PDB file of C-alpha atoms in Angstrom:
ATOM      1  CA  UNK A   1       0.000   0.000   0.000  1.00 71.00           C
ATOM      2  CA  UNK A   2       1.340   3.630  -0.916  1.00 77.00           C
ATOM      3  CA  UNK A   3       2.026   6.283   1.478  1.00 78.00           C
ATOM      4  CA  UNK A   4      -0.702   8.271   0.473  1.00 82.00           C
ATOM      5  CA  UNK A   5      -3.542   5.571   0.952  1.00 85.00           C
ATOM      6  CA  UNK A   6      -1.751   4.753   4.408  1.00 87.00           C
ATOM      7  CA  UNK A   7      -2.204   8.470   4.891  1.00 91.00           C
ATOM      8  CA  UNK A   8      -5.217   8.931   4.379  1.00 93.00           C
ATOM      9  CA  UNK A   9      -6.510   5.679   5.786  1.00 93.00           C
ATOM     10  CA  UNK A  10      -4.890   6.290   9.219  1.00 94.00           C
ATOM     11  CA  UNK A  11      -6.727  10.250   8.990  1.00 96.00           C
ATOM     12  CA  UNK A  12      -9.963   8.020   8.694  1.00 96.00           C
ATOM     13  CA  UNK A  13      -9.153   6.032  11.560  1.00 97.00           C
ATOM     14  CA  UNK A  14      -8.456   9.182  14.061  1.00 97.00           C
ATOM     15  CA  UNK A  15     -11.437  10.706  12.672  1.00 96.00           C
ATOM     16  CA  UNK A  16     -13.576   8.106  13.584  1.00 96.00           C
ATOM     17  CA  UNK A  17     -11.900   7.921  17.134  1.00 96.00           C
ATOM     18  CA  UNK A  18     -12.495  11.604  17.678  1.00 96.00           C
ATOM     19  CA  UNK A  19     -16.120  11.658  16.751  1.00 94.00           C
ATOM     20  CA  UNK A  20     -17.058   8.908  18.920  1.00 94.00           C
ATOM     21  CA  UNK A  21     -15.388  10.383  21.595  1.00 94.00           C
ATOM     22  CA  UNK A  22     -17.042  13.652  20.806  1.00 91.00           C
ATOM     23  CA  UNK A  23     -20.417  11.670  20.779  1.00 90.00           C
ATOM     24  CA  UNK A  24     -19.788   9.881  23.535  1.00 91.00           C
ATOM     25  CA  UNK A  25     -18.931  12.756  25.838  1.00 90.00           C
ATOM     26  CA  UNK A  26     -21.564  14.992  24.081  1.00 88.00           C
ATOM     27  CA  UNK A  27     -24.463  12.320  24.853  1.00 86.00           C
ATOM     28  CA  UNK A  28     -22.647  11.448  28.317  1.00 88.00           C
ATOM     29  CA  UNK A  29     -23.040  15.108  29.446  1.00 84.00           C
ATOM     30  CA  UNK A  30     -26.195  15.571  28.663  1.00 81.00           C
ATOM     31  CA  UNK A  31     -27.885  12.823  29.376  1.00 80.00           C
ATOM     32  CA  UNK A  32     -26.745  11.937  32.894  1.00 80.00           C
ATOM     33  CA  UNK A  33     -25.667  15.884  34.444  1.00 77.00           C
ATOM     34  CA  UNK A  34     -28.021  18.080  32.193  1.00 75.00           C
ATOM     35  CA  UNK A  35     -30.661  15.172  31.856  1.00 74.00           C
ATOM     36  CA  UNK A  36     -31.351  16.547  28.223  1.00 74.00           C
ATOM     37  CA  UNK A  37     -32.101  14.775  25.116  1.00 68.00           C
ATOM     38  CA  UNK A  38     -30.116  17.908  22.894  1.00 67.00           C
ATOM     39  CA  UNK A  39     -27.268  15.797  22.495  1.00 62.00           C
ATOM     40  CA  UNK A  40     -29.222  13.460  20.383  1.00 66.00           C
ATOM     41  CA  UNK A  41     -30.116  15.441  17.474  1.00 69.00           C
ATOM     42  CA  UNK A  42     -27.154  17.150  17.740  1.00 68.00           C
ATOM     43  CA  UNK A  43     -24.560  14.445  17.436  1.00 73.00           C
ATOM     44  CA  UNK A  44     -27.205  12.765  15.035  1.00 76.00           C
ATOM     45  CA  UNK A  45     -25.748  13.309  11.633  1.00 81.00           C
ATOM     46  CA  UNK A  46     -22.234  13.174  13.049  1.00 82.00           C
ATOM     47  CA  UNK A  47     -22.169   9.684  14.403  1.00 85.00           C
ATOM     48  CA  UNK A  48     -23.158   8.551  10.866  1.00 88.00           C
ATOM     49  CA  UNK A  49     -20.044   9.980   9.365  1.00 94.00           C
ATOM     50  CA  UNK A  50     -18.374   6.412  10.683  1.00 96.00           C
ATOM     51  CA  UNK A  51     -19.831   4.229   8.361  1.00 96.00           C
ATOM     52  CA  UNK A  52     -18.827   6.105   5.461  1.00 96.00           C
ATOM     53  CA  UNK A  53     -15.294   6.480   7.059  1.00 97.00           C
ATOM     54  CA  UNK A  54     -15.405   2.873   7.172  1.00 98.00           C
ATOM     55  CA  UNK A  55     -16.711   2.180   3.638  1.00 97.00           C
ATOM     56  CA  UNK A  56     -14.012   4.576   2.239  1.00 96.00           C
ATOM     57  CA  UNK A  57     -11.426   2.647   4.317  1.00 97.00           C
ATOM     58  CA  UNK A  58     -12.851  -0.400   2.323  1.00 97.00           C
ATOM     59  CA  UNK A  59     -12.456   0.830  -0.799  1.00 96.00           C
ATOM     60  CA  UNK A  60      -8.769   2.508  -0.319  1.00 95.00           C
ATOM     61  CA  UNK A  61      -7.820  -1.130   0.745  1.00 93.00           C
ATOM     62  CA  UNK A  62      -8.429  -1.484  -3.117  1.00 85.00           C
ATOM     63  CA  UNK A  63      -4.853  -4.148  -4.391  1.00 87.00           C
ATOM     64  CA  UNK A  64      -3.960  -5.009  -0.555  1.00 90.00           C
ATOM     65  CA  UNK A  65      -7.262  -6.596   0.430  1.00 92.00           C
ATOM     66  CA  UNK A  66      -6.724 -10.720   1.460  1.00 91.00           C
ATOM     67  CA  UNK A  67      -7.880 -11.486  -2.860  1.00 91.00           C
ATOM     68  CA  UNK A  68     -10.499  -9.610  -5.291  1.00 93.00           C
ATOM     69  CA  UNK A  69     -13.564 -12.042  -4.281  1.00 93.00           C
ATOM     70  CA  UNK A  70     -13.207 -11.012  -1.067  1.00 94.00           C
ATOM     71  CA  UNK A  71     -12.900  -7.541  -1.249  1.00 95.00           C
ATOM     72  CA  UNK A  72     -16.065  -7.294  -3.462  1.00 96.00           C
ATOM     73  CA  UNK A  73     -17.838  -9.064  -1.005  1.00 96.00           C
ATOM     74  CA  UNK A  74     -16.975  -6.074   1.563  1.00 97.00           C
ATOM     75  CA  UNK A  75     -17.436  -3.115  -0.743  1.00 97.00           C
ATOM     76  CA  UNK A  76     -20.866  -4.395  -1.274  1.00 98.00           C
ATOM     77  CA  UNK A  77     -21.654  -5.326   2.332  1.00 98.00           C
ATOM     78  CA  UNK A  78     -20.304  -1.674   3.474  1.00 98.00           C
ATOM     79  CA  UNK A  79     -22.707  -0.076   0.055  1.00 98.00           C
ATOM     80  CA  UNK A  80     -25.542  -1.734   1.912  1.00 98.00           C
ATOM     81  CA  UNK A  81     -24.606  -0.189   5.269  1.00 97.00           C
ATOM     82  CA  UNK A  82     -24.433   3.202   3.684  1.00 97.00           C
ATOM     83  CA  UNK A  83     -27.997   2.578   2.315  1.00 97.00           C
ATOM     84  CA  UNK A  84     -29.158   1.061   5.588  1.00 96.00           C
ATOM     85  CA  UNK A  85     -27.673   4.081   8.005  1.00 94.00           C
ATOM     86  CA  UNK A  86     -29.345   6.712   4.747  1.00 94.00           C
ATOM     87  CA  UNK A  87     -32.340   4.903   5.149  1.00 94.00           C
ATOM     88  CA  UNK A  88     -32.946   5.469   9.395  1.00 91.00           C
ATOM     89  CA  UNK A  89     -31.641   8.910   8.377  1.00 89.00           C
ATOM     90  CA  UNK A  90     -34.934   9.655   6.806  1.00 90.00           C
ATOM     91  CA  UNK A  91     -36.789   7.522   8.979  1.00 88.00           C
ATOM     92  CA  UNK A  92     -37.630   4.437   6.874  1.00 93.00           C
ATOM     93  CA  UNK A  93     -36.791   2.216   9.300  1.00 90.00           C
ATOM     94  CA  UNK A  94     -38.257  -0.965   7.499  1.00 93.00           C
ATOM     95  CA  UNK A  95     -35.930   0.166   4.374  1.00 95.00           C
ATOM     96  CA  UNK A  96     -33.333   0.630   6.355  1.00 94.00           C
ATOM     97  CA  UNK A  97     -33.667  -3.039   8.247  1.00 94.00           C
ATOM     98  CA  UNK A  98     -34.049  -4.804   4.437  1.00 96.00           C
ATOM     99  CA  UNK A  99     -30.572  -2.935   3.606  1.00 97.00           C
ATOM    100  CA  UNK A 100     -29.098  -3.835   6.846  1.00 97.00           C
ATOM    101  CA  UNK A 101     -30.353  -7.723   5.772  1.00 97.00           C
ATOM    102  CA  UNK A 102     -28.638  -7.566   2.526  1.00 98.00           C
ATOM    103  CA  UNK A 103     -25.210  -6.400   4.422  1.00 98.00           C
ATOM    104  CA  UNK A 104     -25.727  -9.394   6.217  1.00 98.00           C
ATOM    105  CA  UNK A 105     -26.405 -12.007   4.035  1.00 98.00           C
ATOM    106  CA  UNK A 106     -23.185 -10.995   1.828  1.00 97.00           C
ATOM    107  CA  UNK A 107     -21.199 -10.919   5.139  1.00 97.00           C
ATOM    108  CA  UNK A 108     -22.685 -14.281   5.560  1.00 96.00           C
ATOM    109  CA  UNK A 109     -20.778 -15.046   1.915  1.00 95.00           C
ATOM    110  CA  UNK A 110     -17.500 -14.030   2.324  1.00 94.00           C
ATOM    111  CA  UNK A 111     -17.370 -15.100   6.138  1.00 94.00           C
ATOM    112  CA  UNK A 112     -18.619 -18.596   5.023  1.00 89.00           C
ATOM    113  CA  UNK A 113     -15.853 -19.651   2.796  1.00 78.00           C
ATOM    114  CA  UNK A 114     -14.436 -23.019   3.647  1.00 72.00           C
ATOM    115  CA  UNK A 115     -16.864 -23.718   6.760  1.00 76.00           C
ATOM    116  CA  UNK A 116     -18.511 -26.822   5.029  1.00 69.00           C
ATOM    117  CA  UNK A 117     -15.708 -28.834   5.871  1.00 68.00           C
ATOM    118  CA  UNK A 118     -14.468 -27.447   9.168  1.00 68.00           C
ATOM    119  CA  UNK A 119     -18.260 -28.027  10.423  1.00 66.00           C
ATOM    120  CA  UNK A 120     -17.954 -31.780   9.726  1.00 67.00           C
ATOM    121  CA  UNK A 121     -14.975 -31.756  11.415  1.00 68.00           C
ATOM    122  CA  UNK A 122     -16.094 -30.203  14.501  1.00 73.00           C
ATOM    123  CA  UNK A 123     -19.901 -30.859  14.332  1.00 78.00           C
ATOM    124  CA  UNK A 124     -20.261 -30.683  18.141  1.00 84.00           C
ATOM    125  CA  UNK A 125     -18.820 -26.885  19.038  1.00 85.00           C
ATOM    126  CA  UNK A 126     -20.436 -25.554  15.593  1.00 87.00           C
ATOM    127  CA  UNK A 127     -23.826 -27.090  16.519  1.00 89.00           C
ATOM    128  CA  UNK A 128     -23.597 -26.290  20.284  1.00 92.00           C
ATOM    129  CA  UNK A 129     -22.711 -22.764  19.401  1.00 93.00           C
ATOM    130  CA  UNK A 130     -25.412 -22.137  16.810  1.00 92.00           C
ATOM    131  CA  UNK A 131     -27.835 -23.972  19.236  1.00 95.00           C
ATOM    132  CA  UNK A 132     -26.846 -20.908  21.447  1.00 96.00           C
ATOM    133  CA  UNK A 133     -27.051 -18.103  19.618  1.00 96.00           C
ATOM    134  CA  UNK A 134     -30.519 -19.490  17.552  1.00 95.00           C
ATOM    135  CA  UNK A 135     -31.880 -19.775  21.688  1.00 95.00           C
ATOM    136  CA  UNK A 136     -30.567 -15.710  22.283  1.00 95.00           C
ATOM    137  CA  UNK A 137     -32.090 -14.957  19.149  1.00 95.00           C
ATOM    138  CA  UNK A 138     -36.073 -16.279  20.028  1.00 94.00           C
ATOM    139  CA  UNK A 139     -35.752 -15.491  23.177  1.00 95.00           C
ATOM    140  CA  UNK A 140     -34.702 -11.556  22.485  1.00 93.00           C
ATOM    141  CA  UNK A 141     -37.995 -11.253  19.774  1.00 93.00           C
ATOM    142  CA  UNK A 142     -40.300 -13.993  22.555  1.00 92.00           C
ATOM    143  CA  UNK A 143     -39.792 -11.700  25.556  1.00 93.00           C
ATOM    144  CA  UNK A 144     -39.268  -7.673  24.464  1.00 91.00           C
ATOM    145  CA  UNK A 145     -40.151  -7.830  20.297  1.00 90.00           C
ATOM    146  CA  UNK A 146     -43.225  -9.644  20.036  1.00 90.00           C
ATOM    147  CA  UNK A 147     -45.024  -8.235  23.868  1.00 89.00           C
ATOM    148  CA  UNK A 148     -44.027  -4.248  22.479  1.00 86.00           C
ATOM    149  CA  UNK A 149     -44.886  -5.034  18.496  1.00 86.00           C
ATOM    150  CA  UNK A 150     -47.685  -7.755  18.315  1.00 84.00           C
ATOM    151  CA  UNK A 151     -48.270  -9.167  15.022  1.00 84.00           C
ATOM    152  CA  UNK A 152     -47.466  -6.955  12.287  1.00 87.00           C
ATOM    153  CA  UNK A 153     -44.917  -5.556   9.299  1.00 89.00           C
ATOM    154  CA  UNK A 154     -42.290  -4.148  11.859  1.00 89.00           C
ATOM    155  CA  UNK A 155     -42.364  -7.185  13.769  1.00 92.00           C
ATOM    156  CA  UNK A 156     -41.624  -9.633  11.023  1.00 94.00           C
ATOM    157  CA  UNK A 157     -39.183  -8.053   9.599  1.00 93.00           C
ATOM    158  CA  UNK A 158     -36.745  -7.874  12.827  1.00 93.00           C
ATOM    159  CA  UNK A 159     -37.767 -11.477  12.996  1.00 94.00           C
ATOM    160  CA  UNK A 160     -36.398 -12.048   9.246  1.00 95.00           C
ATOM    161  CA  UNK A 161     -33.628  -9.803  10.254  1.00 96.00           C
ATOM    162  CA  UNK A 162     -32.757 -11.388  13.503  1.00 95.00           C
ATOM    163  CA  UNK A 163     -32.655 -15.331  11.992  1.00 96.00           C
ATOM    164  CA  UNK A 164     -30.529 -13.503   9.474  1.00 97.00           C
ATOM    165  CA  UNK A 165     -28.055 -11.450  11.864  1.00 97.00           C
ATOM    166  CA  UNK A 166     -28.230 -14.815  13.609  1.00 96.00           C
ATOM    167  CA  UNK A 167     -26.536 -16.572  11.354  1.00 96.00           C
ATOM    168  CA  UNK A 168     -24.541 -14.302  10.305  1.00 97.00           C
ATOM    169  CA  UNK A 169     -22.945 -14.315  13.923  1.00 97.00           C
ATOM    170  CA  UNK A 170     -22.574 -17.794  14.280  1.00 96.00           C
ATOM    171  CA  UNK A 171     -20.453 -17.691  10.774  1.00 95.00           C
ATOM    172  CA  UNK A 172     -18.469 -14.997  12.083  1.00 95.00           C
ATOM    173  CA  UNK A 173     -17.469 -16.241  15.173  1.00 95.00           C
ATOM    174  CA  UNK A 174     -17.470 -20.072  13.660  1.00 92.00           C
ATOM    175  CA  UNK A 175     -15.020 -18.268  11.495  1.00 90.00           C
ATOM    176  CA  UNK A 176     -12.178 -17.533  14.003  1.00 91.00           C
ATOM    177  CA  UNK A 177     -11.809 -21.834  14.565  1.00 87.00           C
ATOM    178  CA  UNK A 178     -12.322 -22.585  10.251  1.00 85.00           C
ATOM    179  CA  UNK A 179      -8.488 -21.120   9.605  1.00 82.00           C
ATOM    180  CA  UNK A 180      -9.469 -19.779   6.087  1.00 86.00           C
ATOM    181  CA  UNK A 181      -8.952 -16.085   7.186  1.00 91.00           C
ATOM    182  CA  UNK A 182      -5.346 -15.048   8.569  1.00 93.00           C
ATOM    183  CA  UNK A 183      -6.275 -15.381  12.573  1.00 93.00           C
ATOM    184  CA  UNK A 184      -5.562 -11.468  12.661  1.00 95.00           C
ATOM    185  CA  UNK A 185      -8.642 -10.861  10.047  1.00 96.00           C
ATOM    186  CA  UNK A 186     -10.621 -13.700  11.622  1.00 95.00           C
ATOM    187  CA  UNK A 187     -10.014 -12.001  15.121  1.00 97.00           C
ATOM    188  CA  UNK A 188     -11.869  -8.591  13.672  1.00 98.00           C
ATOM    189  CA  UNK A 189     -14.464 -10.509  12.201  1.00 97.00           C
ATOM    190  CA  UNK A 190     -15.239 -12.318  15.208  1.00 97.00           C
ATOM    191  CA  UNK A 191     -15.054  -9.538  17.431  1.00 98.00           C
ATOM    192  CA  UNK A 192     -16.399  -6.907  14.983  1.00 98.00           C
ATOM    193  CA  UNK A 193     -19.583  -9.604  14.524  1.00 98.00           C
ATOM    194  CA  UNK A 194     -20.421  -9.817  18.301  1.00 98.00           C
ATOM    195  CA  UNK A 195     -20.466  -5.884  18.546  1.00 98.00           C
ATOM    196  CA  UNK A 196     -22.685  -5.675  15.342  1.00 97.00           C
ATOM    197  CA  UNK A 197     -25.414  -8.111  17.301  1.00 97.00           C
ATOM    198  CA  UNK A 198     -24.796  -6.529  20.505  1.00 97.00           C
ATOM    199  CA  UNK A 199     -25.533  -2.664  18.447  1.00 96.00           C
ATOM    200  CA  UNK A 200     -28.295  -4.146  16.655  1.00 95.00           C
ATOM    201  CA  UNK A 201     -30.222  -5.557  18.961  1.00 95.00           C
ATOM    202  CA  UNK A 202     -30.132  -2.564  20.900  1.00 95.00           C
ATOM    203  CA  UNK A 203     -31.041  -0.495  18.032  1.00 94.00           C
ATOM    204  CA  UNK A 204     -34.105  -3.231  18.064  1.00 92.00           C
ATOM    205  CA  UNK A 205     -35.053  -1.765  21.730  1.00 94.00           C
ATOM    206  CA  UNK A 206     -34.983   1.817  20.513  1.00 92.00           C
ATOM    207  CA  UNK A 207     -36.825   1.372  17.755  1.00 90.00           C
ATOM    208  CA  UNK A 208     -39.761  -0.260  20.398  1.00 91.00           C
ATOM    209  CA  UNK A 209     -38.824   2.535  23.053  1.00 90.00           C
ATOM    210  CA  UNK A 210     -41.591   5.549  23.436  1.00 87.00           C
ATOM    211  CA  UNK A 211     -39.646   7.746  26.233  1.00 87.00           C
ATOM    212  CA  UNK A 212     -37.125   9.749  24.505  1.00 85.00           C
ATOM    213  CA  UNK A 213     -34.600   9.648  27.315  1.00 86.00           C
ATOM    214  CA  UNK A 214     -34.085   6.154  27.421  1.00 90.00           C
ATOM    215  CA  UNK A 215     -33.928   6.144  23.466  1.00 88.00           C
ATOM    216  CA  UNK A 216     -31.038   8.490  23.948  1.00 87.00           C
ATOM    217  CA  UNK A 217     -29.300   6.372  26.717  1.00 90.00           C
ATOM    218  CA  UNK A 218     -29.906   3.264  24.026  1.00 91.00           C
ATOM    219  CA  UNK A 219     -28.652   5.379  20.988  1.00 90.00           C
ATOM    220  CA  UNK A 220     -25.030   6.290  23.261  1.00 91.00           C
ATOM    221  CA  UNK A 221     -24.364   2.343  23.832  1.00 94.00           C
ATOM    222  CA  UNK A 222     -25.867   1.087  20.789  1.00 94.00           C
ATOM    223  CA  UNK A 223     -22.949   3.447  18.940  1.00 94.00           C
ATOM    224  CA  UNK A 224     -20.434   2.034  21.485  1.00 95.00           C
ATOM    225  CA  UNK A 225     -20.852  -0.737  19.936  1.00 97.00           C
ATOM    226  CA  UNK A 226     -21.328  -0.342  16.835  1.00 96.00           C
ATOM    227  CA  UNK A 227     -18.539   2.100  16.057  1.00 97.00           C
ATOM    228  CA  UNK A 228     -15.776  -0.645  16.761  1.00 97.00           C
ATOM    229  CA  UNK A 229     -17.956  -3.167  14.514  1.00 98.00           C
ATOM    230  CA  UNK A 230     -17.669  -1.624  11.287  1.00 98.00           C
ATOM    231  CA  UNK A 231     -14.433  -0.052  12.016  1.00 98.00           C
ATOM    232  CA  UNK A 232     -12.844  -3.950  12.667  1.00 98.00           C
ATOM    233  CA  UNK A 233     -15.059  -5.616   9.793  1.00 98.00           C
ATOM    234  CA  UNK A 234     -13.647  -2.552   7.263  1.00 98.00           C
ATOM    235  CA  UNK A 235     -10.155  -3.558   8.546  1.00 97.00           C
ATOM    236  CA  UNK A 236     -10.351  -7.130   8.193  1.00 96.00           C
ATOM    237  CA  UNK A 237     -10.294  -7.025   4.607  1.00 95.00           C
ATOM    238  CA  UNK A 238      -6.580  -5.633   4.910  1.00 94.00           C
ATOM    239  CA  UNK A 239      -4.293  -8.363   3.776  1.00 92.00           C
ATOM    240  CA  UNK A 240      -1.523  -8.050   7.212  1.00 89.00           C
ATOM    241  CA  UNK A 241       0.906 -11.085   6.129  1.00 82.00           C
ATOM    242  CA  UNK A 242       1.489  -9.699   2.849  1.00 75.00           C
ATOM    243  CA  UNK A 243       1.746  -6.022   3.881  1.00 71.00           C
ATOM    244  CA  UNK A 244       2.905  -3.647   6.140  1.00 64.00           C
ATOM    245  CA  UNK A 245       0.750  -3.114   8.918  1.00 67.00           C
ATOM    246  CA  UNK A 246      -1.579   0.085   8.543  1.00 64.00           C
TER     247      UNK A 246
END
């Protein structure tokens, strides 16, 4: 990788660290010594810079990503995201969840490679582990989704969404033990995948939430988590063994 790309790619990376710091502190403030909700408009179109950070990180990568097939695989997944975050933007949240899907599902194609044969090999911790997160999963839409939504559009499409972030999880962190990524990639997939469940499902909660503070307090951790998500998936397409590091 050039100088330049390095450049600006580290810029991104301090960028993104200083506006989630600003967020944090901004929303932090406000929230629990003013006990004000300004912070969250304010900070709103901000904290969305990250993503596109992130997708421009993902794109600079460009000749030093791990091979081609991969890399398309993350420019589209990180298009999607751009979509998605666009789409709550303007308040089409179901749009926004159907984008969100699609990031998943190709997520779900370029984490998968090479898992058929490392599940056969290790049927018990893959099927124990999906067993797991399939339980989290109904038991997250059984006890706070379905009691807040009832029966209706919203509701089955987290449910769609949720059997597909789901997944998507369990192939990430079933990723880490396959050995088809470099173990420094696989790391930021697996961790980066956790924190995308962990920011989603709380973004589930606000969705469902009427009072405005606790929307905000949701919003702050939701962002906490979500930040380091895409920021580690966008990285994880950086071929490390072959290049310098970043």
């Amino acid at each position: 990788m050039n100088t330049n790309k390095k450049t600006v790619i580290k810029i991104g990376l301090v960028s993104i660290l200083l506006l989630i710091t600003y967020f944090i502190f901004m929303n932090t403030y406000h929230l629990f010594f003013l006990k004000s909700t300004f912070a969250y408009e304010h900070t709103n179109f901000l904290k969305r810079i990250i993503p596109f950070i992130c997708a421009v990180i993902v794109f600079l990568i460009g000749k030093d990503s791990l091979n081609k097939k991969d890399a398309t695989f993350l420019k589209i997944a990180y298009l999607t995201i751009l979509i998605a975050e666009i789409s709550f933007t303007l308040n089409k949240t179901i749009l926004g969840i159907v984008f969100f899907g699609l990031c998943q599902i190709f997520l779900i194609m370029r984490h998968s490679a090479g898992i058929s044969n490392s599940v056969k090999e290790n049927k018990k911790f893959f099927l124990l582990l999906g067993i797991v997160i399939i339980t989290i999963v109904f038991i997250l839409i059984a006890t706070i989704f379905y009691p807040a939504l009832g029966m209706g559009t919203l509701f089955y499409s987290i449910i769609i969404y949720g059997t597909i972030l789901g997944i998507s999880l369990w192939i990430g962190i079933s990723n880490y033990y396959i050995g088809h990524f470099p173990k420094k990639n696989a790391l930021f997939i697996m961790i980066g995948m956790i924190f995308f469940f962990i920011g989603d499902f709380l973004v589930g909660i606000e969705i469902i939430t009427e009072d405005i503070y606790i929307k905000n307090i949701l919003n702050l951790f939701l962002w906490i988590f979500y930040t380091p998500a895409v920021t580690l998936l966008a990285l994880s397409g950086y071929n490390y063994s072959a290049n310098s590091k970043i």
